[in-house]
mmCIF file of C-alpha atoms in Angstrom:
data_model
loop_
_atom_site.group_PDB
_atom_site.id
_atom_site.type_symbol
_atom_site.label_atom_id
_atom_site.label_comp_id
_atom_site.label_asym_id
_atom_site.label_seq_id
_atom_site.Cartn_x
_atom_site.Cartn_y
_atom_site.Cartn_z
ATOM 1 C CA MET A 1 -67.064 -49.575 -45.455
ATOM 2 C CA THR A 2 -68.598 -50.771 -42.245
ATOM 3 C CA GLN A 3 -72.110 -50.112 -43.588
ATOM 4 C CA SER A 4 -71.436 -51.805 -46.979
ATOM 5 C CA ASP A 5 -70.138 -55.014 -45.472
ATOM 6 C CA PRO A 6 -73.531 -56.122 -44.104
ATOM 7 C CA ASN A 7 -75.115 -55.438 -47.501
ATOM 8 C CA GLY A 8 -72.431 -57.414 -49.242
ATOM 9 C CA SER A 9 -72.909 -60.278 -46.847
ATOM 10 C CA SER A 10 -76.656 -60.151 -47.436
ATOM 11 C CA VAL A 11 -76.207 -60.431 -51.208
ATOM 12 C CA GLU A 12 -73.792 -63.313 -50.751
ATOM 13 C CA ARG A 13 -76.227 -65.101 -48.450
ATOM 14 C CA GLN A 14 -79.073 -64.620 -50.940
ATOM 15 C CA LEU A 15 -76.901 -65.927 -53.763
ATOM 16 C CA ALA A 16 -75.840 -68.909 -51.687
ATOM 17 C CA GLU A 17 -79.439 -69.639 -50.743
ATOM 18 C CA THR A 18 -80.495 -69.390 -54.410
ATOM 19 C CA ILE A 19 -77.744 -71.771 -55.489
ATOM 20 C CA LYS A 20 -78.707 -74.174 -52.706
ATOM 21 C CA ALA A 21 -82.399 -74.010 -53.685
ATOM 22 C CA LEU A 22 -81.546 -74.675 -57.320
ATOM 23 C CA ALA A 23 -79.365 -77.622 -56.354
ATOM 24 C CA GLU A 24 -82.126 -79.039 -54.162
ATOM 25 C CA SER A 25 -84.683 -78.518 -56.956
ATOM 26 C CA GLU A 26 -82.442 -80.292 -59.464
ATOM 27 C CA ALA A 27 -81.849 -83.121 -57.011
ATOM 28 C CA ARG A 28 -85.595 -83.540 -56.492
ATOM 29 C CA PHE A 29 -86.173 -83.519 -60.254
ATOM 30 C CA ARG A 30 -83.495 -86.150 -60.850
ATOM 31 C CA ALA A 31 -84.878 -88.316 -58.043
ATOM 32 C CA ILE A 32 -88.388 -88.136 -59.507
ATOM 33 C CA ALA A 33 -87.178 -88.665 -63.092
ATOM 34 C CA ASP A 34 -84.978 -91.636 -62.146
ATOM 35 C CA SER A 35 -87.857 -93.311 -60.336
ATOM 36 C CA MET A 36 -90.192 -93.123 -63.351
ATOM 37 C CA PRO A 37 -90.735 -96.239 -65.510
ATOM 38 C CA GLN A 38 -90.463 -94.098 -68.650
ATOM 39 C CA MET A 39 -87.244 -92.854 -70.174
ATOM 40 C CA VAL A 40 -87.073 -89.102 -69.526
ATOM 41 C CA TRP A 41 -84.992 -86.632 -71.498
ATOM 42 C CA SER A 42 -84.570 -82.895 -71.884
ATOM 43 C CA THR A 43 -83.082 -80.534 -74.469
ATOM 44 C CA ARG A 44 -82.061 -76.936 -74.864
ATOM 45 C CA PRO A 45 -84.353 -74.642 -76.883
ATOM 46 C CA ASP A 46 -82.427 -75.520 -80.060
ATOM 47 C CA GLY A 47 -83.062 -79.239 -79.525
ATOM 48 C CA PHE A 48 -79.617 -80.194 -78.188
ATOM 49 C CA HIS A 49 -80.153 -83.197 -75.901
ATOM 50 C CA ASP A 50 -78.278 -82.686 -72.640
ATOM 51 C CA TYR A 51 -80.126 -84.858 -70.108
ATOM 52 C CA TYR A 52 -81.385 -88.444 -69.856
ATOM 53 C CA ASN A 53 -82.628 -90.186 -66.750
ATOM 54 C CA ALA A 54 -81.306 -93.474 -65.385
ATOM 55 C CA ARG A 55 -84.019 -95.488 -67.135
ATOM 56 C CA TRP A 56 -82.705 -94.350 -70.562
ATOM 57 C CA TYR A 57 -79.207 -95.656 -69.870
ATOM 58 C CA GLU A 58 -80.615 -98.809 -68.255
ATOM 59 C CA PHE A 59 -82.745 -99.554 -71.329
ATOM 60 C CA THR A 60 -80.239 -98.630 -74.056
ATOM 61 C CA GLY A 61 -77.049 -99.737 -72.261
ATOM 62 C CA VAL A 62 -75.060 -96.881 -73.823
ATOM 63 C CA PRO A 63 -72.363 -94.951 -71.913
ATOM 64 C CA GLU A 64 -73.573 -91.833 -70.130
ATOM 65 C CA GLY A 65 -73.386 -88.780 -72.383
ATOM 66 C CA SER A 66 -72.946 -90.781 -75.602
ATOM 67 C CA THR A 67 -76.404 -89.831 -76.889
ATOM 68 C CA ASP A 68 -76.156 -86.111 -76.133
ATOM 69 C CA GLY A 69 -76.686 -83.725 -79.022
ATOM 70 C CA GLU A 70 -78.024 -85.647 -82.032
ATOM 71 C CA GLY A 71 -76.626 -89.001 -80.974
ATOM 72 C CA TRP A 72 -80.096 -90.135 -79.854
ATOM 73 C CA ASN A 73 -81.267 -90.538 -83.468
ATOM 74 C CA GLY A 74 -78.767 -93.330 -84.028
ATOM 75 C CA MET A 75 -80.558 -95.387 -81.363
ATOM 76 C CA PHE A 76 -83.634 -95.720 -83.575
ATOM 77 C CA HIS A 77 -84.219 -98.397 -86.188
ATOM 78 C CA PRO A 78 -82.614 -97.239 -89.464
ATOM 79 C CA GLU A 79 -86.018 -97.248 -91.179
ATOM 80 C CA ASP A 80 -87.444 -94.906 -88.509
ATOM 81 C CA GLN A 81 -84.557 -92.441 -88.214
ATOM 82 C CA PRO A 82 -85.422 -90.075 -91.117
ATOM 83 C CA ARG A 83 -89.079 -89.864 -90.064
ATOM 84 C CA ALA A 84 -88.289 -89.245 -86.384
ATOM 85 C CA PHE A 85 -85.604 -86.643 -87.064
ATOM 86 C CA ALA A 86 -87.741 -84.773 -89.617
ATOM 87 C CA LEU A 87 -90.672 -84.554 -87.192
ATOM 88 C CA TRP A 88 -88.396 -83.387 -84.380
ATOM 89 C CA LEU A 89 -86.984 -80.584 -86.546
ATOM 90 C CA GLN A 90 -90.526 -79.560 -87.489
ATOM 91 C CA CYS A 91 -91.560 -79.376 -83.830
ATOM 92 C CA LEU A 92 -88.460 -77.328 -82.954
ATOM 93 C CA GLU A 93 -89.408 -74.871 -85.700
ATOM 94 C CA THR A 94 -93.112 -74.606 -84.868
ATOM 95 C CA GLY A 95 -93.160 -75.299 -81.127
ATOM 96 C CA GLU A 96 -95.814 -77.969 -81.610
ATOM 97 C CA PRO A 97 -95.807 -80.985 -79.241
ATOM 98 C CA TYR A 98 -93.747 -83.943 -80.421
ATOM 99 C CA GLU A 99 -95.362 -87.391 -80.606
ATOM 100 C CA ILE A 100 -94.218 -90.371 -82.622
ATOM 101 C CA GLU A 101 -93.896 -94.169 -82.544
ATOM 102 C CA TYR A 102 -90.543 -95.667 -83.491
ATOM 103 C CA ARG A 103 -88.365 -98.701 -82.793
ATOM 104 C CA LEU A 104 -85.692 -98.081 -80.158
ATOM 105 C CA ARG A 105 -82.621 -100.315 -79.771
ATOM 106 C CA ARG A 106 -82.416 -102.037 -76.409
ATOM 107 C CA HIS A 107 -79.121 -102.927 -74.693
ATOM 108 C CA ASP A 108 -79.308 -106.474 -76.113
ATOM 109 C CA GLY A 109 -79.643 -105.196 -79.697
ATOM 110 C CA VAL A 110 -83.378 -105.898 -79.965
ATOM 111 C CA TYR A 111 -85.512 -103.075 -81.360
ATOM 112 C CA ARG A 112 -88.711 -102.433 -79.396
ATOM 113 C CA TRP A 113 -91.605 -100.174 -80.342
ATOM 114 C CA THR A 114 -91.550 -96.983 -78.311
ATOM 115 C CA LEU A 115 -93.873 -93.992 -77.959
ATOM 116 C CA GLY A 116 -91.940 -90.727 -77.889
ATOM 117 C CA ARG A 117 -93.533 -87.534 -76.588
ATOM 118 C CA ALA A 118 -92.216 -84.067 -75.780
ATOM 119 C CA ARG A 119 -93.618 -80.691 -74.758
ATOM 120 C CA PRO A 120 -91.925 -77.278 -74.750
ATOM 121 C CA ILE A 121 -91.521 -75.122 -71.624
ATOM 122 C CA ARG A 122 -91.985 -71.392 -72.283
ATOM 123 C CA ASP A 123 -91.070 -68.266 -70.333
ATOM 124 C CA GLU A 124 -93.355 -65.290 -69.647
ATOM 125 C CA SER A 125 -92.671 -63.877 -73.118
ATOM 126 C CA GLY A 126 -93.628 -67.130 -74.816
ATOM 127 C CA GLN A 127 -90.089 -68.135 -75.750
ATOM 128 C CA ILE A 128 -89.182 -71.807 -75.425
ATOM 129 C CA THR A 129 -86.631 -72.339 -72.669
ATOM 130 C CA ARG A 130 -86.464 -76.137 -72.678
ATOM 131 C CA TRP A 131 -88.056 -79.294 -74.062
ATOM 132 C CA PHE A 132 -88.995 -82.184 -71.780
ATOM 133 C CA GLY A 133 -89.825 -85.569 -73.235
ATOM 134 C CA THR A 134 -90.452 -89.217 -72.442
ATOM 135 C CA CYS A 135 -90.008 -92.551 -74.211
ATOM 136 C CA THR A 136 -92.438 -95.331 -73.277
ATOM 137 C CA ASP A 137 -91.906 -98.969 -74.242
ATOM 138 C CA ILE A 138 -95.126 -100.048 -76.034
ATOM 139 C CA ASP A 139 -93.767 -103.129 -77.773
ATOM 140 C CA ASP A 140 -95.918 -105.601 -75.815
ATOM 141 C CA LEU A 141 -99.038 -103.528 -76.475
ATOM 142 C CA LYS A 142 -98.125 -103.280 -80.157
ATOM 143 C CA ARG A 143 -97.712 -107.040 -80.454
ATOM 144 C CA SER A 144 -100.992 -107.606 -78.603
ATOM 145 C CA ASP A 145 -102.798 -105.300 -81.028
ATOM 146 C CA GLN A 146 -101.254 -107.112 -83.982
ATOM 147 C CA ALA A 147 -102.393 -110.459 -82.571
ATOM 148 C CA LYS A 148 -105.935 -109.131 -82.094
ATOM 149 C CA GLU A 149 -105.957 -107.793 -85.644
ATOM 150 C CA LEU A 150 -104.816 -111.154 -86.998
ATOM 151 C CA LEU A 151 -107.540 -112.926 -85.008
ATOM 152 C CA SER A 152 -110.141 -110.435 -86.205
ATOM 153 C CA GLN A 153 -109.140 -111.022 -89.830
ATOM 154 C CA GLU A 154 -109.324 -114.794 -89.340
ATOM 155 C CA LEU A 155 -112.808 -114.580 -87.799
ATOM 156 C CA SER A 156 -113.913 -112.251 -90.576
ATOM 157 C CA HIS A 157 -112.633 -114.685 -93.199
ATOM 158 C CA ARG A 158 -114.627 -117.493 -91.593
ATOM 159 C CA ILE A 159 -117.775 -115.335 -91.528
ATOM 160 C CA LYS A 160 -117.298 -114.585 -95.219
ATOM 161 C CA ASN A 161 -117.068 -118.316 -95.899
ATOM 162 C CA ILE A 162 -120.247 -118.927 -93.909
ATOM 163 C CA PHE A 163 -122.146 -116.501 -96.152
ATOM 164 C CA ALA A 164 -120.910 -118.401 -99.205
ATOM 165 C CA VAL A 165 -121.806 -121.806 -97.734
ATOM 166 C CA VAL A 166 -125.324 -120.701 -96.707
ATOM 167 C CA SER A 167 -125.953 -119.219 -100.161
ATOM 168 C CA ALA A 168 -124.786 -122.456 -101.802
ATOM 169 C CA LEU A 169 -127.007 -124.558 -99.538
ATOM 170 C CA ILE A 170 -130.039 -122.462 -100.450
ATOM 171 C CA ALA A 171 -129.269 -122.827 -104.164
ATOM 172 C CA LEU A 172 -128.885 -126.596 -103.778
ATOM 173 C CA SER A 173 -132.181 -126.857 -101.900
ATOM 174 C CA ALA A 174 -133.933 -124.808 -104.575
ATOM 175 C CA ARG A 175 -132.830 -127.291 -107.252
ATOM 176 C CA GLN A 176 -134.368 -130.104 -105.239
ATOM 177 C CA HIS A 177 -137.574 -128.130 -104.644
ATOM 178 C CA PRO A 178 -138.425 -126.139 -107.792
ATOM 179 C CA GLU A 179 -141.606 -124.789 -106.211
ATOM 180 C CA ALA A 180 -139.437 -122.834 -103.708
ATOM 181 C CA ARG A 181 -137.132 -121.343 -106.341
ATOM 182 C CA GLY A 182 -138.567 -117.815 -106.065
ATOM 183 C CA PHE A 183 -138.323 -117.801 -102.292
ATOM 184 C CA ALA A 184 -134.793 -119.203 -102.409
ATOM 185 C CA SER A 185 -133.717 -116.544 -104.911
ATOM 186 C CA ALA A 186 -135.019 -113.754 -102.662
ATOM 187 C CA VAL A 187 -133.238 -115.186 -99.614
ATOM 188 C CA ARG A 188 -129.977 -115.558 -101.533
ATOM 189 C CA THR A 189 -130.032 -111.940 -102.698
ATOM 190 C CA ARG A 190 -130.524 -110.782 -99.120
ATOM 191 C CA ILE A 191 -127.650 -112.953 -97.919
ATOM 192 C CA ASN A 192 -125.469 -111.586 -100.721
ATOM 193 C CA ALA A 193 -126.350 -108.040 -99.632
ATOM 194 C CA LEU A 194 -125.223 -108.865 -96.088
ATOM 195 C CA ALA A 195 -122.051 -110.420 -97.502
ATOM 196 C CA ARG A 196 -121.263 -107.211 -99.413
ATOM 197 C CA ALA A 197 -121.854 -105.185 -96.263
ATOM 198 C CA HIS A 198 -119.506 -107.464 -94.363
ATOM 199 C CA GLU A 199 -116.893 -107.240 -97.122
ATOM 200 C CA PHE A 200 -116.946 -103.472 -96.851
ATOM 201 C CA VAL A 201 -116.526 -103.156 -93.087
ATOM 202 C CA ARG A 202 -114.477 -106.242 -92.247
ATOM 203 C CA PRO A 203 -110.824 -105.849 -91.144
ATOM 204 C CA HIS A 204 -108.577 -105.688 -94.201
ATOM 205 C CA THR A 205 -104.922 -106.226 -94.896
ATOM 206 C CA GLU A 206 -102.930 -103.673 -96.871
ATOM 207 C CA SER A 207 -103.360 -105.782 -100.009
ATOM 208 C CA SER A 208 -107.134 -106.213 -99.671
ATOM 209 C CA ARG A 209 -108.095 -102.695 -98.553
ATOM 210 C CA PRO A 210 -107.803 -100.876 -101.928
ATOM 211 C CA THR A 211 -110.396 -103.135 -103.550
ATOM 212 C CA VAL A 212 -113.093 -101.999 -101.143
ATOM 213 C CA GLY A 213 -112.706 -98.231 -100.943
ATOM 214 C CA SER A 214 -113.057 -95.604 -98.264
ATOM 215 C CA MET A 215 -115.098 -96.158 -95.158
ATOM 216 C CA THR A 216 -117.847 -93.686 -96.052
ATOM 217 C CA LEU A 217 -121.565 -93.984 -96.694
ATOM 218 C CA HIS A 218 -121.321 -93.040 -100.375
ATOM 219 C CA ALA A 219 -118.484 -95.484 -101.047
ATOM 220 C CA PHE A 220 -120.457 -98.244 -99.372
ATOM 221 C CA LEU A 221 -123.661 -97.506 -101.313
ATOM 222 C CA ALA A 222 -121.832 -97.137 -104.634
ATOM 223 C CA ASP A 223 -120.415 -100.635 -104.125
ATOM 224 C CA LEU A 224 -123.822 -102.004 -103.124
ATOM 225 C CA PHE A 225 -125.510 -100.507 -106.220
ATOM 226 C CA LYS A 226 -123.009 -101.846 -108.773
ATOM 227 C CA ALA A 227 -125.355 -104.736 -109.496
ATOM 228 C CA TYR A 228 -127.951 -102.284 -110.860
ATOM 229 C CA CYS A 229 -125.777 -100.499 -113.454
ATOM 230 C CA ASP A 230 -126.917 -100.415 -117.091
ATOM 231 C CA LEU A 231 -125.352 -102.482 -119.877
ATOM 232 C CA LYS A 232 -122.611 -99.873 -120.336
ATOM 233 C CA GLY A 233 -121.717 -100.009 -116.667
ATOM 234 C CA GLU A 234 -123.207 -96.600 -115.926
ATOM 235 C CA PRO A 235 -124.982 -96.244 -112.568
ATOM 236 C CA ARG A 236 -128.765 -96.081 -112.582
ATOM 237 C CA ILE A 237 -128.921 -95.157 -108.901
ATOM 238 C CA LEU A 238 -127.351 -91.729 -108.602
ATOM 239 C CA LEU A 239 -125.878 -90.565 -105.289
ATOM 240 C CA SER A 240 -125.732 -86.911 -104.268
ATOM 241 C CA GLY A 241 -125.472 -84.740 -101.179
ATOM 242 C CA ASP A 242 -123.445 -85.010 -98.012
ATOM 243 C CA ASP A 243 -121.236 -87.991 -97.393
ATOM 244 C CA ALA A 244 -120.782 -89.366 -93.877
ATOM 245 C CA THR A 245 -118.425 -91.512 -91.867
ATOM 246 C CA PHE A 246 -119.655 -95.038 -91.626
ATOM 247 C CA ASP A 247 -118.977 -98.040 -89.421
ATOM 248 C CA ASP A 248 -119.795 -101.707 -89.127
ATOM 249 C CA GLN A 249 -122.605 -101.175 -86.618
ATOM 250 C CA ALA A 250 -124.709 -99.421 -89.265
ATOM 251 C CA ALA A 251 -123.611 -101.441 -92.317
ATOM 252 C CA THR A 252 -126.049 -104.339 -91.983
ATOM 253 C CA SER A 253 -129.117 -102.140 -91.469
ATOM 254 C CA VAL A 254 -128.214 -99.810 -94.340
ATOM 255 C CA ALA A 255 -127.447 -102.744 -96.649
ATOM 256 C CA LEU A 256 -130.802 -104.401 -95.941
ATOM 257 C CA LEU A 257 -132.754 -101.145 -96.404
ATOM 258 C CA PHE A 258 -131.291 -100.188 -99.767
ATOM 259 C CA HIS A 259 -131.096 -103.752 -101.029
ATOM 260 C CA GLU A 260 -134.864 -104.025 -100.525
ATOM 261 C CA LEU A 261 -135.512 -100.675 -102.210
ATOM 262 C CA ALA A 262 -133.245 -101.488 -105.186
ATOM 263 C CA THR A 263 -134.687 -104.984 -105.578
ATOM 264 C CA ASN A 264 -138.263 -103.686 -105.582
ATOM 265 C CA ALA A 265 -137.316 -100.913 -108.004
ATOM 266 C CA ALA A 266 -135.820 -103.510 -110.358
ATOM 267 C CA LYS A 267 -138.948 -105.687 -110.161
ATOM 268 C CA TYR A 268 -141.786 -103.175 -110.083
ATOM 269 C CA GLY A 269 -140.413 -99.627 -110.071
ATOM 270 C CA ALA A 270 -138.105 -97.280 -111.936
ATOM 271 C CA LEU A 271 -135.355 -99.829 -112.579
ATOM 272 C CA SER A 272 -137.796 -102.174 -114.306
ATOM 273 C CA ARG A 273 -137.604 -99.882 -117.368
ATOM 274 C CA GLU A 274 -134.515 -98.975 -119.350
ATOM 275 C CA ASP A 275 -135.034 -95.218 -119.028
ATOM 276 C CA GLY A 276 -135.941 -95.376 -115.324
ATOM 277 C CA ARG A 277 -133.641 -93.813 -112.780
ATOM 278 C CA VAL A 278 -133.288 -93.507 -109.026
ATOM 279 C CA THR A 279 -131.694 -90.661 -107.106
ATOM 280 C CA LEU A 280 -130.526 -91.027 -103.532
ATOM 281 C CA ASP A 281 -129.905 -87.706 -101.829
ATOM 282 C CA THR A 282 -128.179 -87.697 -98.441
ATOM 283 C CA ARG A 283 -128.290 -84.539 -96.346
ATOM 284 C CA ARG A 284 -127.126 -83.557 -92.876
ATOM 285 C CA ALA A 285 -129.620 -81.281 -91.112
ATOM 286 C CA ASP A 286 -128.525 -80.207 -87.621
ATOM 287 C CA ASP A 287 -128.599 -83.380 -85.525
ATOM 288 C CA ARG A 288 -130.329 -85.453 -88.231
ATOM 289 C CA PHE A 289 -129.141 -87.253 -91.349
ATOM 290 C CA ILE A 290 -131.815 -87.607 -94.030
ATOM 291 C CA LEU A 291 -131.668 -90.024 -96.966
ATOM 292 C CA THR A 292 -134.219 -89.494 -99.745
ATOM 293 C CA TRP A 293 -134.769 -92.260 -102.307
ATOM 294 C CA THR A 294 -136.686 -91.001 -105.390
ATOM 295 C CA GLU A 295 -137.732 -93.118 -108.377
ATOM 296 C CA THR A 296 -138.588 -91.653 -111.792
ATOM 297 C CA GLY A 297 -139.266 -93.071 -115.253
ATOM 298 C CA GLY A 298 -140.910 -96.258 -114.053
ATOM 299 C CA PRO A 299 -144.502 -97.462 -114.324
ATOM 300 C CA PRO A 300 -147.089 -94.989 -112.975
ATOM 301 C CA VAL A 301 -147.854 -95.550 -109.309
ATOM 302 C CA ALA A 302 -151.551 -96.004 -108.551
ATOM 303 C CA GLY A 303 -151.129 -95.789 -104.797
ATOM 304 C CA PRO A 304 -149.900 -97.757 -101.797
ATOM 305 C CA PRO A 305 -150.052 -101.550 -102.026
ATOM 306 C CA ALA A 306 -152.948 -103.420 -100.500
ATOM 307 C CA HIS A 307 -150.708 -105.212 -98.018
ATOM 308 C CA ILE A 308 -147.217 -104.715 -96.599
ATOM 309 C CA GLY A 309 -144.754 -107.365 -97.782
ATOM 310 C CA PHE A 310 -141.830 -108.872 -95.932
ATOM 311 C CA GLY A 311 -139.329 -106.622 -97.700
ATOM 312 C CA SER A 312 -141.144 -103.452 -96.588
ATOM 313 C CA SER A 313 -141.325 -104.740 -93.034
ATOM 314 C CA LEU A 314 -137.610 -105.536 -93.132
ATOM 315 C CA ALA A 315 -136.803 -102.014 -94.375
ATOM 316 C CA SER A 316 -138.872 -100.454 -91.591
ATOM 317 C CA LEU A 317 -137.239 -102.681 -88.993
ATOM 318 C CA SER A 318 -133.770 -101.714 -90.250
ATOM 319 C CA VAL A 319 -134.437 -97.983 -89.967
ATOM 320 C CA GLU A 320 -136.676 -97.775 -86.934
ATOM 321 C CA GLY A 321 -135.449 -100.715 -84.901
ATOM 322 C CA GLN A 322 -131.722 -100.771 -85.662
ATOM 323 C CA LEU A 323 -130.847 -97.179 -86.617
ATOM 324 C CA GLY A 324 -133.339 -95.413 -84.339
ATOM 325 C CA GLY A 325 -134.825 -93.362 -87.183
ATOM 326 C CA ARG A 326 -138.110 -92.828 -89.009
ATOM 327 C CA LEU A 327 -139.093 -94.231 -92.411
ATOM 328 C CA GLU A 328 -141.684 -92.496 -94.605
ATOM 329 C CA ARG A 329 -143.006 -93.725 -97.973
ATOM 330 C CA LYS A 330 -144.687 -91.441 -100.507
ATOM 331 C CA TRP A 331 -146.533 -93.217 -103.328
ATOM 332 C CA LEU A 332 -146.233 -90.431 -105.916
ATOM 333 C CA ARG A 333 -147.643 -91.100 -109.375
ATOM 334 C CA GLU A 334 -144.260 -90.522 -111.044
ATOM 335 C CA GLY A 335 -142.567 -92.954 -108.677
ATOM 336 C CA LEU A 336 -141.995 -94.098 -105.133
ATOM 337 C CA GLN A 337 -140.214 -91.788 -102.720
ATOM 338 C CA VAL A 338 -138.794 -93.091 -99.460
ATOM 339 C CA ILE A 339 -137.361 -90.835 -96.759
ATOM 340 C CA ALA A 340 -135.192 -92.263 -93.988
ATOM 341 C CA ASP A 341 -134.755 -89.695 -91.209
ATOM 342 C CA LEU A 342 -131.906 -90.816 -88.931
ATOM 343 C CA PRO A 343 -130.066 -89.392 -85.929
ATOM 344 C CA ALA A 344 -126.798 -87.878 -87.182
ATOM 345 C CA THR A 345 -124.860 -90.379 -85.055
ATOM 346 C CA ALA A 346 -126.687 -93.457 -86.384
ATOM 347 C CA LEU A 347 -124.184 -94.162 -89.161
ATOM 348 C CA SER A 348 -121.135 -94.036 -86.910
ATOM 349 C CA ARG A 349 -122.225 -94.816 -83.394
ATOM 350 C CA ARG A 350 -118.822 -96.073 -82.265
ATOM 351 C CA ARG A 351 -117.130 -92.781 -83.173
ATOM 352 C CA ALA A 352 -119.947 -90.800 -81.542
ATOM 353 C CA ALA A 353 -119.514 -92.786 -78.324
ATOM 354 C CA GLN A 354 -115.767 -92.133 -78.328
ATOM 355 C CA ASN A 355 -116.320 -88.394 -78.790
ATOM 356 C CA VAL A 356 -118.767 -88.309 -75.909
ATOM 357 C CA ALA A 357 -116.341 -90.143 -73.708
#
């Protein structure tokens, strides 16, 4: 017995030290969690909420322990509760991180937008032992974003009106100066092409967005080429190949390029005849994006023109100056072929910059 007593005392001391260390660790965790500006919470592996920091109770004003278990879901806006609870159950089942925006009821009854996030903690075998999460008040940021969006839509609306006013002024001037009617018509068509480009990429409300289509190159070009359909409404400029994401930085340059090509095709090329057609093939090749415009069924092509017109110069400027690509023209007898060789990032430079960052 005398030899077992020291061993027993040693075990008791180790147990006491372990309990003390755990208590100190929990105290440190609570001190850190209570000092954070975010609301911090934790659950058991099955999702049962059993801990909230002081910030949670300060924000919500509910009695301590009243939101344990599934009581937390009742703190959300009624419209957000089914969505939040369904996503939480999915994350519990799959172990995927939890992230969602919802409206959380503050102690004064006001609902504020909140970002909820949670990550699982796993043991050595990969089993989830706990979930730790945070709630961050993002209501001010949300309202700021909404105000910026409203301002952006207002500015866009004014720009759209400017296009219409400028086009009307040109038409009025042309009536006063008949000798400039051809020039005025060409300028108006270019302005209208820019207006269509702006209409496609401008900020839209939920009611206006469906009339424009998806933000892709093919959707943009299909809208731009509607003016060149045949009498039955069938397209005469046929799109094929790889589609691409598309943003406002590229819209103006692309609109000017293909407006010039389509206009010239309608005047002198394939679209000047009823059975003429144009194909536009778009292909991604490694770090390049190549667009090939091919005309067939139009008047035979004798060769390159004697001089380069304004439209051709504008097309070259759009590709080489604005998009950083190369433009090649082939004056084939069966029809003009134009190849625009662009960097793959040229059509969506904003997204490319975000990926790099």
